[in-house]
PDB file of C-alpha atoms in Angstrom:
ATOM      1  CA  UNK E   1      58.094  92.297  73.269  1.00 46.00           C
ATOM      2  CA  UNK E   2      54.911  89.744  72.853  1.00 51.00           C
ATOM      3  CA  UNK E   3      58.737  87.275  72.518  1.00 51.00           C
ATOM      4  CA  UNK E   4      59.911  88.886  75.605  1.00 58.00           C
ATOM      5  CA  UNK E   5      57.471  88.390  77.896  1.00 77.00           C
ATOM      6  CA  UNK E   6      56.710  84.483  76.469  1.00 84.00           C
ATOM      7  CA  UNK E   7      56.746  82.484  79.101  1.00 86.00           C
ATOM      8  CA  UNK E   8      60.806  80.429  77.975  1.00 87.00           C
ATOM      9  CA  UNK E   9      59.887  76.361  78.813  1.00 89.00           C
ATOM     10  CA  UNK E  10      56.610  76.884  76.648  1.00 92.00           C
ATOM     11  CA  UNK E  11      56.744  80.037  74.810  1.00 93.00           C
ATOM     12  CA  UNK E  12      52.873  81.288  75.085  1.00 95.00           C
ATOM     13  CA  UNK E  13      52.905  84.820  76.172  1.00 95.00           C
ATOM     14  CA  UNK E  14      52.670  85.514  80.239  1.00 94.00           C
ATOM     15  CA  UNK E  15      51.497  87.707  82.140  1.00 93.00           C
ATOM     16  CA  UNK E  16      52.583  91.293  80.722  1.00 94.00           C
ATOM     17  CA  UNK E  17      50.338  89.600  77.558  1.00 95.00           C
ATOM     18  CA  UNK E  18      47.567  88.118  78.896  1.00 96.00           C
ATOM     19  CA  UNK E  19      46.609  91.044  80.875  1.00 95.00           C
ATOM     20  CA  UNK E  20      46.579  93.389  77.524  1.00 95.00           C
ATOM     21  CA  UNK E  21      44.448  90.594  76.065  1.00 96.00           C
ATOM     22  CA  UNK E  22      41.983  91.312  79.342  1.00 97.00           C
ATOM     23  CA  UNK E  23      42.173  94.586  79.539  1.00 97.00           C
ATOM     24  CA  UNK E  24      41.598  94.915  75.959  1.00 96.00           C
ATOM     25  CA  UNK E  25      38.173  92.828  76.009  1.00 97.00           C
ATOM     26  CA  UNK E  26      37.336  94.348  78.940  1.00 97.00           C
ATOM     27  CA  UNK E  27      37.374  97.616  76.957  1.00 96.00           C
ATOM     28  CA  UNK E  28      35.837  96.896  73.778  1.00 96.00           C
ATOM     29  CA  UNK E  29      33.224  95.041  76.018  1.00 95.00           C
ATOM     30  CA  UNK E  30      33.392  91.156  74.916  1.00 95.00           C
ATOM     31  CA  UNK E  31      31.692  88.098  76.113  1.00 95.00           C
ATOM     32  CA  UNK E  32      34.618  85.317  76.708  1.00 96.00           C
ATOM     33  CA  UNK E  33      34.845  82.342  78.785  1.00 96.00           C
ATOM     34  CA  UNK E  34      38.274  82.769  80.267  1.00 96.00           C
ATOM     35  CA  UNK E  35      39.781  79.701  82.163  1.00 96.00           C
ATOM     36  CA  UNK E  36      42.724  79.299  85.033  1.00 95.00           C
ATOM     37  CA  UNK E  37      44.046  76.613  84.740  1.00 96.00           C
ATOM     38  CA  UNK E  38      46.072  73.987  87.684  1.00 94.00           C
ATOM     39  CA  UNK E  39      48.241  70.908  87.737  1.00 96.00           C
ATOM     40  CA  UNK E  40      46.581  69.384  90.252  1.00 94.00           C
ATOM     41  CA  UNK E  41      49.269  67.341  92.702  1.00 94.00           C
ATOM     42  CA  UNK E  42      52.188  68.106  90.709  1.00 95.00           C
ATOM     43  CA  UNK E  43      54.472  68.703  92.968  1.00 93.00           C
ATOM     44  CA  UNK E  44      54.251  65.544  94.819  1.00 94.00           C
ATOM     45  CA  UNK E  45      55.553  64.379  90.710  1.00 96.00           C
ATOM     46  CA  UNK E  46      57.804  66.696  90.932  1.00 94.00           C
ATOM     47  CA  UNK E  47      59.641  65.940  93.590  1.00 92.00           C
ATOM     48  CA  UNK E  48      58.905  62.058  93.160  1.00 95.00           C
ATOM     49  CA  UNK E  49      60.202  61.430  89.412  1.00 97.00           C
ATOM     50  CA  UNK E  50      62.871  64.917  88.294  1.00 96.00           C
ATOM     51  CA  UNK E  51      62.689  67.906  87.099  1.00 96.00           C
ATOM     52  CA  UNK E  52      62.911  67.032  83.684  1.00 97.00           C
ATOM     53  CA  UNK E  53      59.614  64.785  83.536  1.00 97.00           C
ATOM     54  CA  UNK E  54      57.659  67.409  85.131  1.00 97.00           C
ATOM     55  CA  UNK E  55      58.792  69.577  82.345  1.00 97.00           C
ATOM     56  CA  UNK E  56      57.504  67.127  80.164  1.00 97.00           C
ATOM     57  CA  UNK E  57      54.208  67.916  81.751  1.00 98.00           C
ATOM     58  CA  UNK E  58      54.082  71.312  81.351  1.00 97.00           C
ATOM     59  CA  UNK E  59      55.419  71.638  78.122  1.00 97.00           C
ATOM     60  CA  UNK E  60      52.531  68.532  76.910  1.00 98.00           C
ATOM     61  CA  UNK E  61      49.787  70.902  79.099  1.00 98.00           C
ATOM     62  CA  UNK E  62      50.288  73.574  76.898  1.00 98.00           C
ATOM     63  CA  UNK E  63      50.966  71.308  74.332  1.00 97.00           C
ATOM     64  CA  UNK E  64      47.283  70.527  74.564  1.00 98.00           C
ATOM     65  CA  UNK E  65      45.769  74.222  75.691  1.00 97.00           C
ATOM     66  CA  UNK E  66      47.155  75.618  72.373  1.00 97.00           C
ATOM     67  CA  UNK E  67      46.516  72.974  69.715  1.00 97.00           C
ATOM     68  CA  UNK E  68      42.905  74.063  71.037  1.00 96.00           C
ATOM     69  CA  UNK E  69      43.031  77.419  70.989  1.00 96.00           C
ATOM     70  CA  UNK E  70      44.367  77.856  67.675  1.00 96.00           C
ATOM     71  CA  UNK E  71      41.991  74.892  66.115  1.00 94.00           C
ATOM     72  CA  UNK E  72      39.071  77.994  68.286  1.00 94.00           C
ATOM     73  CA  UNK E  73      41.086  81.062  67.557  1.00 95.00           C
ATOM     74  CA  UNK E  74      41.505  81.668  70.833  1.00 96.00           C
ATOM     75  CA  UNK E  75      43.971  82.430  73.457  1.00 97.00           C
ATOM     76  CA  UNK E  76      46.802  80.692  76.366  1.00 97.00           C
ATOM     77  CA  UNK E  77      49.187  81.711  77.701  1.00 97.00           C
ATOM     78  CA  UNK E  78      51.344  80.583  80.498  1.00 97.00           C
ATOM     79  CA  UNK E  79      51.308  82.632  83.612  1.00 94.00           C
ATOM     80  CA  UNK E  80      54.274  80.568  85.176  1.00 92.00           C
ATOM     81  CA  UNK E  81      54.812  76.619  87.046  1.00 93.00           C
ATOM     82  CA  UNK E  82      51.451  74.724  86.004  1.00 95.00           C
ATOM     83  CA  UNK E  83      49.092  77.560  86.082  1.00 95.00           C
ATOM     84  CA  UNK E  84      47.562  78.855  82.564  1.00 97.00           C
ATOM     85  CA  UNK E  85      45.444  80.867  81.356  1.00 96.00           C
ATOM     86  CA  UNK E  86      43.103  80.993  78.267  1.00 97.00           C
ATOM     87  CA  UNK E  87      40.507  82.543  76.976  1.00 97.00           C
ATOM     88  CA  UNK E  88      37.846  81.193  75.043  1.00 96.00           C
ATOM     89  CA  UNK E  89      34.642  83.410  72.457  1.00 94.00           C
ATOM     90  CA  UNK E  90      32.372  80.800  73.330  1.00 89.00           C
ATOM     91  CA  UNK E  91      30.477  81.021  76.443  1.00 84.00           C
ATOM     92  CA  UNK E  92      29.326  77.139  75.915  1.00 83.00           C
ATOM     93  CA  UNK E  93      32.598  75.610  75.677  1.00 87.00           C
ATOM     94  CA  UNK E  94      31.763  73.025  78.801  1.00 89.00           C
ATOM     95  CA  UNK E  95      32.297  69.716  75.534  1.00 92.00           C
ATOM     96  CA  UNK E  96      36.066  71.048  74.539  1.00 94.00           C
ATOM     97  CA  UNK E  97      36.754  71.617  79.515  1.00 95.00           C
ATOM     98  CA  UNK E  98      36.209  67.725  78.664  1.00 95.00           C
ATOM     99  CA  UNK E  99      38.552  67.250  76.109  1.00 96.00           C
ATOM    100  CA  UNK E 100      40.972  68.615  77.479  1.00 97.00           C
ATOM    101  CA  UNK E 101      41.031  67.182  80.621  1.00 96.00           C
ATOM    102  CA  UNK E 102      40.414  63.753  78.795  1.00 96.00           C
ATOM    103  CA  UNK E 103      43.814  64.140  76.895  1.00 97.00           C
ATOM    104  CA  UNK E 104      45.641  65.431  79.645  1.00 98.00           C
ATOM    105  CA  UNK E 105      44.564  61.822  81.433  1.00 97.00           C
ATOM    106  CA  UNK E 106      45.663  60.482  78.707  1.00 97.00           C
ATOM    107  CA  UNK E 107      48.585  62.079  78.295  1.00 97.00           C
ATOM    108  CA  UNK E 108      49.839  62.025  81.938  1.00 97.00           C
ATOM    109  CA  UNK E 109      49.635  58.589  82.287  1.00 96.00           C
ATOM    110  CA  UNK E 110      52.233  57.912  78.650  1.00 96.00           C
ATOM    111  CA  UNK E 111      54.549  59.307  81.808  1.00 96.00           C
ATOM    112  CA  UNK E 112      54.457  57.557  84.917  1.00 97.00           C
ATOM    113  CA  UNK E 113      55.292  54.091  85.181  1.00 97.00           C
ATOM    114  CA  UNK E 114      52.719  51.310  85.063  1.00 97.00           C
ATOM    115  CA  UNK E 115      52.414  50.113  88.878  1.00 97.00           C
ATOM    116  CA  UNK E 116      51.623  54.027  88.971  1.00 98.00           C
ATOM    117  CA  UNK E 117      48.840  53.842  86.805  1.00 97.00           C
ATOM    118  CA  UNK E 118      48.029  50.719  88.303  1.00 97.00           C
ATOM    119  CA  UNK E 119      47.641  51.742  91.776  1.00 97.00           C
ATOM    120  CA  UNK E 120      46.505  55.229  90.752  1.00 96.00           C
ATOM    121  CA  UNK E 121      49.784  57.413  92.251  1.00 97.00           C
ATOM    122  CA  UNK E 122      52.474  56.618  94.213  1.00 97.00           C
ATOM    123  CA  UNK E 123      54.385  56.432  97.792  1.00 95.00           C
ATOM    124  CA  UNK E 124      57.073  59.425  98.731  1.00 91.00           C
ATOM    125  CA  UNK E 125      58.534  59.905 102.253  1.00 90.00           C
ATOM    126  CA  UNK E 126      57.243  63.037 104.464  1.00 88.00           C
ATOM    127  CA  UNK E 127      60.056  64.821 106.685  1.00 90.00           C
ATOM    128  CA  UNK E 128      59.832  61.854 108.715  1.00 93.00           C
ATOM    129  CA  UNK E 129      60.592  59.187 106.479  1.00 92.00           C
ATOM    130  CA  UNK E 130      56.569  57.894 106.731  1.00 95.00           C
ATOM    131  CA  UNK E 131      54.951  57.032 103.406  1.00 94.00           C
ATOM    132  CA  UNK E 132      52.699  59.480 102.386  1.00 95.00           C
ATOM    133  CA  UNK E 133      50.645  57.840  98.614  1.00 97.00           C
ATOM    134  CA  UNK E 134      49.679  60.713  95.990  1.00 96.00           C
ATOM    135  CA  UNK E 135      47.002  60.890  93.359  1.00 96.00           C
ATOM    136  CA  UNK E 136      47.573  60.594  90.235  1.00 96.00           C
ATOM    137  CA  UNK E 137      48.069  64.924  89.116  1.00 97.00           C
ATOM    138  CA  UNK E 138      45.370  66.108  87.534  1.00 96.00           C
ATOM    139  CA  UNK E 139      44.529  68.998  84.980  1.00 97.00           C
ATOM    140  CA  UNK E 140      41.603  71.172  86.820  1.00 95.00           C
ATOM    141  CA  UNK E 141      40.342  75.205  86.050  1.00 94.00           C
ATOM    142  CA  UNK E 142      37.708  77.810  87.158  1.00 93.00           C
ATOM    143  CA  UNK E 143      35.734  78.961  84.177  1.00 94.00           C
ATOM    144  CA  UNK E 144      34.976  82.322  84.775  1.00 94.00           C
ATOM    145  CA  UNK E 145      31.545  83.535  82.026  1.00 94.00           C
ATOM    146  CA  UNK E 146      32.272  87.292  81.536  1.00 95.00           C
ATOM    147  CA  UNK E 147      29.379  89.828  80.554  1.00 93.00           C
ATOM    148  CA  UNK E 148      29.365  93.361  79.146  1.00 93.00           C
ATOM    149  CA  UNK E 149      30.027  95.907  82.617  1.00 91.00           C
ATOM    150  CA  UNK E 150      30.419  92.866  85.039  1.00 91.00           C
ATOM    151  CA  UNK E 151      34.290  94.031  86.010  1.00 94.00           C
ATOM    152  CA  UNK E 152      35.622  96.738  85.683  1.00 93.00           C
ATOM    153  CA  UNK E 153      39.915  95.542  85.546  1.00 95.00           C
ATOM    154  CA  UNK E 154      41.793  92.999  84.520  1.00 95.00           C
ATOM    155  CA  UNK E 155      42.463  93.091  88.786  1.00 94.00           C
ATOM    156  CA  UNK E 156      39.056  92.638  89.454  1.00 94.00           C
ATOM    157  CA  UNK E 157      38.895  89.566  86.420  1.00 93.00           C
ATOM    158  CA  UNK E 158      41.977  88.422  87.955  1.00 91.00           C
ATOM    159  CA  UNK E 159      40.433  88.172  91.734  1.00 91.00           C
ATOM    160  CA  UNK E 160      37.210  85.926  90.955  1.00 90.00           C
ATOM    161  CA  UNK E 161      39.335  83.529  88.856  1.00 89.00           C
ATOM    162  CA  UNK E 162      41.032  83.038  91.685  1.00 85.00           C
ATOM    163  CA  UNK E 163      37.940  82.452  93.697  1.00 84.00           C
ATOM    164  CA  UNK E 164      36.949  79.573  91.142  1.00 86.00           C
ATOM    165  CA  UNK E 165      40.449  78.695  90.831  1.00 83.00           C
ATOM    166  CA  UNK E 166      40.302  76.662  94.789  1.00 82.00           C
ATOM    167  CA  UNK E 167      37.245  75.848  94.290  1.00 82.00           C
ATOM    168  CA  UNK E 168      38.552  74.074  91.313  1.00 83.00           C
ATOM    169  CA  UNK E 169      41.600  72.390  93.310  1.00 81.00           C
ATOM    170  CA  UNK E 170      38.595  70.399  95.355  1.00 80.00           C
ATOM    171  CA  UNK E 171      37.642  68.420  92.117  1.00 82.00           C
ATOM    172  CA  UNK E 172      37.582  64.662  92.585  1.00 83.00           C
ATOM    173  CA  UNK E 173      38.713  63.951  88.998  1.00 90.00           C
ATOM    174  CA  UNK E 174      39.858  66.470  86.244  1.00 94.00           C
ATOM    175  CA  UNK E 175      38.265  68.668  85.386  1.00 93.00           C
ATOM    176  CA  UNK E 176      36.212  72.381  85.214  1.00 92.00           C
ATOM    177  CA  UNK E 177      34.076  73.976  87.588  1.00 89.00           C
ATOM    178  CA  UNK E 178      31.925  76.779  85.672  1.00 87.00           C
ATOM    179  CA  UNK E 179      30.213  79.324  87.338  1.00 86.00           C
ATOM    180  CA  UNK E 180      27.681  79.710  86.889  1.00 78.00           C
ATOM    181  CA  UNK E 181      25.414  82.518  88.577  1.00 67.00           C
ATOM    182  CA  UNK E 182      24.643  85.768  87.357  1.00 56.00           C
ATOM    183  CA  UNK E 183      26.581  88.391  88.753  1.00 50.00           C
ATOM    184  CA  UNK E 184      25.690  91.434  88.756  1.00 39.00           C
ATOM    185  CA  UNK E 185      28.266  94.187  88.022  1.00 36.00           C
ATOM    186  CA  UNK E 186      31.719  94.175  89.882  1.00 32.00           C
ATOM    187  CA  UNK E 187      32.870  97.548  88.641  1.00 29.00           C
TER     188      UNK E 187
END
């Protein structure tokens, strides 16, 4: 069943497996850190370098997240496109999140042409043919510490995570926006 739901590009568990994992943890009343990762500025890279290079970035990201998850006994899934989710047993994962972002940045620089690395990005024409500068893609995440009783369903959890993902999209460099509010139960 898990193999049928795996993302074909990364072989990571897909949405059904992610939802099952989260539902199980909610039912058990577990404490965990849920991180929604996104490769920001990915479309311009994919348009300029081509889909094969874009697939390489997605596989590289999946490999980084999976290696970290396996080292700590955590769960990683591929929502689709350039979006991933990690379920971490430790609520105190700040240094790990920073290391993942640094590793992504290093991997990304290795895939770019040296001139683009030096410039911090590249130009592509817009729909009218005018040049537009695009900064190098980033790995950004929204991290949600989950306490027992705070969320009644995966749907509520997913909605809260989507809000954090939007906050993370505003980051100027690779990084993770961690929810710090001590929210009341949303059940």
